[in-house]
PDB file of C-alpha atoms and ligand atoms in Angstrom:
ATOM      1  CA  UNK R   1     -11.112   2.917  11.568  1.00 64.00           C
ATOM      2  CA  UNK R   2     -14.208   1.180  10.281  1.00 77.00           C
ATOM      3  CA  UNK R   3     -13.789  -0.540   6.956  1.00 75.00           C
ATOM      4  CA  UNK R   4     -16.495   1.446   5.347  1.00 80.00           C
ATOM      5  CA  UNK R   5     -14.703   4.660   6.452  1.00 94.00           C
ATOM      6  CA  UNK R   6     -11.921   3.521   5.078  1.00 96.00           C
ATOM      7  CA  UNK R   7     -13.629   3.130   1.807  1.00 96.00           C
ATOM      8  CA  UNK R   8     -14.742   6.388   1.668  1.00 97.00           C
ATOM      9  CA  UNK R   9     -11.477   7.765   2.444  1.00 97.00           C
ATOM     10  CA  UNK R  10      -9.640   5.763   0.095  1.00 98.00           C
ATOM     11  CA  UNK R  11     -12.110   7.167  -2.620  1.00 98.00           C
ATOM     12  CA  UNK R  12     -11.519  10.815  -1.696  1.00 98.00           C
ATOM     13  CA  UNK R  13      -7.863  10.037  -1.147  1.00 98.00           C
ATOM     14  CA  UNK R  14      -7.496   8.529  -4.965  1.00 98.00           C
ATOM     15  CA  UNK R  15      -8.373  11.908  -6.413  1.00 98.00           C
ATOM     16  CA  UNK R  16      -4.770  13.006  -5.220  1.00 98.00           C
ATOM     17  CA  UNK R  17      -3.244  10.525  -7.756  1.00 98.00           C
ATOM     18  CA  UNK R  18      -0.698  11.936  -9.948  1.00 97.00           C
ATOM     19  CA  UNK R  19      -1.337   9.605 -12.796  1.00 95.00           C
ATOM     20  CA  UNK R  20      -1.777  11.770 -15.795  1.00 94.00           C
ATOM     21  CA  UNK R  21       0.683   9.840 -18.016  1.00 94.00           C
ATOM     22  CA  UNK R  22      -0.585   5.940 -17.496  1.00 91.00           C
ATOM     23  CA  UNK R  23      -3.931   6.860 -16.353  1.00 94.00           C
ATOM     24  CA  UNK R  24      -3.550   4.145 -13.428  1.00 95.00           C
ATOM     25  CA  UNK R  25      -4.518   5.953  -9.925  1.00 98.00           C
ATOM     26  CA  UNK R  26      -4.059   3.766  -6.470  1.00 98.00           C
ATOM     27  CA  UNK R  27      -4.795   5.248  -3.227  1.00 98.00           C
ATOM     28  CA  UNK R  28      -3.136   3.719  -0.037  1.00 98.00           C
ATOM     29  CA  UNK R  29      -3.686   4.240   3.680  1.00 98.00           C
ATOM     30  CA  UNK R  30      -0.775   2.687   5.939  1.00 98.00           C
ATOM     31  CA  UNK R  31      -2.182   1.946   9.514  1.00 98.00           C
ATOM     32  CA  UNK R  32       0.358   1.867  12.434  1.00 97.00           C
ATOM     33  CA  UNK R  33       0.246  -0.298  15.358  1.00 97.00           C
ATOM     34  CA  UNK R  34      -0.553   2.753  17.397  1.00 97.00           C
ATOM     35  CA  UNK R  35      -3.736   3.539  15.173  1.00 96.00           C
ATOM     36  CA  UNK R  36      -2.139   6.435  12.985  1.00 97.00           C
ATOM     37  CA  UNK R  37      -2.893   6.309   9.562  1.00 97.00           C
ATOM     38  CA  UNK R  38      -0.490   7.548   6.186  1.00 98.00           C
ATOM     39  CA  UNK R  39      -2.115   8.404   3.170  1.00 98.00           C
ATOM     40  CA  UNK R  40      -0.337   7.279  -0.223  1.00 98.00           C
ATOM     41  CA  UNK R  41      -1.025   7.946  -3.825  1.00 98.00           C
ATOM     42  CA  UNK R  42       1.090   7.013  -6.847  1.00 98.00           C
ATOM     43  CA  UNK R  43       2.923   9.594  -8.128  1.00 97.00           C
ATOM     44  CA  UNK R  44       3.837   9.237 -11.832  1.00 96.00           C
ATOM     45  CA  UNK R  45       6.490  11.120 -13.845  1.00 95.00           C
ATOM     46  CA  UNK R  46       7.563  11.595 -17.522  1.00 93.00           C
ATOM     47  CA  UNK R  47      10.460   9.022 -16.913  1.00 92.00           C
ATOM     48  CA  UNK R  48       8.537   6.120 -15.351  1.00 86.00           C
ATOM     49  CA  UNK R  49      11.068   5.021 -12.624  1.00 90.00           C
ATOM     50  CA  UNK R  50      11.357   8.292 -11.322  1.00 94.00           C
ATOM     51  CA  UNK R  51       7.649   8.009 -10.016  1.00 96.00           C
ATOM     52  CA  UNK R  52       6.396   5.707  -7.035  1.00 97.00           C
ATOM     53  CA  UNK R  53       3.371   3.717  -6.061  1.00 98.00           C
ATOM     54  CA  UNK R  54       0.894   4.695  -3.531  1.00 98.00           C
ATOM     55  CA  UNK R  55       1.856   1.783  -1.137  1.00 98.00           C
ATOM     56  CA  UNK R  56       5.465   3.163  -0.743  1.00 98.00           C
ATOM     57  CA  UNK R  57       4.503   6.589  -0.637  1.00 98.00           C
ATOM     58  CA  UNK R  58       2.270   5.925   2.146  1.00 98.00           C
ATOM     59  CA  UNK R  59       4.925   3.840   3.998  1.00 98.00           C
ATOM     60  CA  UNK R  60       7.976   6.081   3.310  1.00 98.00           C
ATOM     61  CA  UNK R  61       5.869   9.044   4.498  1.00 98.00           C
ATOM     62  CA  UNK R  62       5.566   7.190   7.980  1.00 98.00           C
ATOM     63  CA  UNK R  63       9.038   6.122   8.177  1.00 98.00           C
ATOM     64  CA  UNK R  64      10.353   9.952   7.779  1.00 98.00           C
ATOM     65  CA  UNK R  65       7.548  10.585  10.307  1.00 98.00           C
ATOM     66  CA  UNK R  66       9.530   8.484  12.811  1.00 98.00           C
ATOM     67  CA  UNK R  67       8.026   5.105  12.372  1.00 98.00           C
ATOM     68  CA  UNK R  68      10.082   1.858  11.924  1.00 96.00           C
ATOM     69  CA  UNK R  69       9.926  -1.705  11.364  1.00 91.00           C
ATOM     70  CA  UNK R  70       7.709  -3.450  13.384  1.00 88.00           C
ATOM     71  CA  UNK R  71       5.278  -0.499  13.612  1.00 97.00           C
ATOM     72  CA  UNK R  72       3.225  -1.180  10.831  1.00 97.00           C
ATOM     73  CA  UNK R  73       0.081  -3.067  11.041  1.00 97.00           C
ATOM     74  CA  UNK R  74      -1.961  -2.846   7.598  1.00 98.00           C
ATOM     75  CA  UNK R  75      -2.728  -0.867   4.688  1.00 98.00           C
ATOM     76  CA  UNK R  76      -5.588  -0.568   2.548  1.00 98.00           C
ATOM     77  CA  UNK R  77      -5.541  -0.052  -1.465  1.00 98.00           C
ATOM     78  CA  UNK R  78      -7.700   1.284  -3.852  1.00 98.00           C
ATOM     79  CA  UNK R  79      -7.580   1.171  -7.702  1.00 98.00           C
ATOM     80  CA  UNK R  80      -9.913   2.557 -10.176  1.00 96.00           C
ATOM     81  CA  UNK R  81     -10.684  -0.525 -11.778  1.00 97.00           C
ATOM     82  CA  UNK R  82     -12.937  -3.388 -11.068  1.00 98.00           C
ATOM     83  CA  UNK R  83      -9.913  -5.508 -10.337  1.00 97.00           C
ATOM     84  CA  UNK R  84      -8.736  -6.073  -6.872  1.00 98.00           C
ATOM     85  CA  UNK R  85      -4.625  -5.892  -7.134  1.00 97.00           C
ATOM     86  CA  UNK R  86      -1.899  -6.700  -5.116  1.00 98.00           C
ATOM     87  CA  UNK R  87       1.326  -4.352  -4.750  1.00 98.00           C
ATOM     88  CA  UNK R  88       3.560  -4.716  -7.461  1.00 97.00           C
ATOM     89  CA  UNK R  89       7.280  -6.681  -6.904  1.00 96.00           C
ATOM     90  CA  UNK R  90       8.930  -3.415  -6.058  1.00 96.00           C
ATOM     91  CA  UNK R  91       6.537  -2.544  -3.227  1.00 97.00           C
ATOM     92  CA  UNK R  92       6.645  -6.218  -1.948  1.00 97.00           C
ATOM     93  CA  UNK R  93      10.399  -5.647  -1.313  1.00 97.00           C
ATOM     94  CA  UNK R  94       9.929  -2.606   0.071  1.00 96.00           C
ATOM     95  CA  UNK R  95       6.928  -3.892   2.450  1.00 97.00           C
ATOM     96  CA  UNK R  96       8.848  -7.236   3.042  1.00 96.00           C
ATOM     97  CA  UNK R  97      11.840  -5.050   4.472  1.00 96.00           C
ATOM     98  CA  UNK R  98       9.928  -2.650   6.970  1.00 96.00           C
ATOM     99  CA  UNK R  99       6.745  -4.879   8.000  1.00 96.00           C
ATOM    100  CA  UNK R 100       5.960  -8.089   9.541  1.00 94.00           C
ATOM    101  CA  UNK R 101       5.190 -11.381   8.046  1.00 92.00           C
ATOM    102  CA  UNK R 102       1.578 -10.906   9.151  1.00 95.00           C
ATOM    103  CA  UNK R 103       1.255  -7.627   7.892  1.00 97.00           C
ATOM    104  CA  UNK R 104      -2.307  -7.707   5.921  1.00 97.00           C
ATOM    105  CA  UNK R 105      -2.951  -5.892   2.670  1.00 98.00           C
ATOM    106  CA  UNK R 106      -6.439  -4.921   2.201  1.00 98.00           C
ATOM    107  CA  UNK R 107      -7.301  -4.379  -1.468  1.00 98.00           C
ATOM    108  CA  UNK R 108     -10.540  -2.604  -2.682  1.00 98.00           C
ATOM    109  CA  UNK R 109     -11.720  -2.540  -6.457  1.00 98.00           C
ATOM    110  CA  UNK R 110     -14.324   0.114  -7.299  1.00 97.00           C
ATOM    111  CA  UNK R 111     -17.179  -1.596  -6.307  1.00 97.00           C
ATOM    112  CA  UNK R 112     -16.339  -1.380  -2.755  1.00 96.00           C
ATOM    113  CA  UNK R 113     -15.397  -5.542  -3.045  1.00 97.00           C
ATOM    114  CA  UNK R 114     -12.114  -6.166  -1.058  1.00 97.00           C
ATOM    115  CA  UNK R 115      -9.698  -9.258  -0.730  1.00 98.00           C
ATOM    116  CA  UNK R 116      -7.143  -9.586   2.062  1.00 98.00           C
ATOM    117  CA  UNK R 117      -3.580 -10.700   1.477  1.00 98.00           C
ATOM    118  CA  UNK R 118      -0.834 -11.462   4.083  1.00 98.00           C
ATOM    119  CA  UNK R 119       2.537 -10.081   3.639  1.00 97.00           C
ATOM    120  CA  UNK R 120       3.579 -13.649   4.157  1.00 95.00           C
ATOM    121  CA  UNK R 121       1.991 -15.202   1.295  1.00 97.00           C
ATOM    122  CA  UNK R 122       2.842 -12.359  -1.401  1.00 96.00           C
ATOM    123  CA  UNK R 123       6.530 -12.477  -0.279  1.00 93.00           C
ATOM    124  CA  UNK R 124       7.566 -16.019   0.146  1.00 91.00           C
ATOM    125  CA  UNK R 125      11.587 -16.308   0.489  1.00 89.00           C
ATOM    126  CA  UNK R 126      11.657 -12.526  -0.295  1.00 89.00           C
ATOM    127  CA  UNK R 127      15.357 -11.009  -0.672  1.00 90.00           C
ATOM    128  CA  UNK R 128      15.654  -9.230   2.710  1.00 90.00           C
ATOM    129  CA  UNK R 129      18.533  -8.214   5.051  1.00 88.00           C
ATOM    130  CA  UNK R 130      19.725 -11.981   5.763  1.00 89.00           C
ATOM    131  CA  UNK R 131      20.446 -12.039   1.916  1.00 92.00           C
ATOM    132  CA  UNK R 132      23.036  -9.454   2.548  1.00 92.00           C
ATOM    133  CA  UNK R 133      25.182 -11.505   5.298  1.00 92.00           C
TER     134      UNK R 133
HETATM  135 ZN1   ZN P 201       4.067  -0.934  -6.456  1.00 90.38          ZN
END
């Protein structure tokens, strides 16, 4: 999908965020290697730990639909500030468990500015499957 269309889709999607407690809406669009797109939004609950971030919402939805590790190409993010954000460390753990190290995270701010991150840079020496052996 074209980058301009992605940003427009993220702006529509972020309206679905359920962020009434902390007022920090985030939208994500996960792109699989075959081109399929999965939307995600953060969903807050009254007990903070029971909610979920947009990134994990998207990737867990794709996994529930049959996609597996190695099937994910990149994820686009939008938050509603002028800051360009990176995934929280809980999401970094999930992404490092289910995505390749060259997985891209393209994060937008409200101005449409973006920055591209690589999972390998955000998750150096991550805890993972090998750590359990
Ligand atoms: Zn997160």
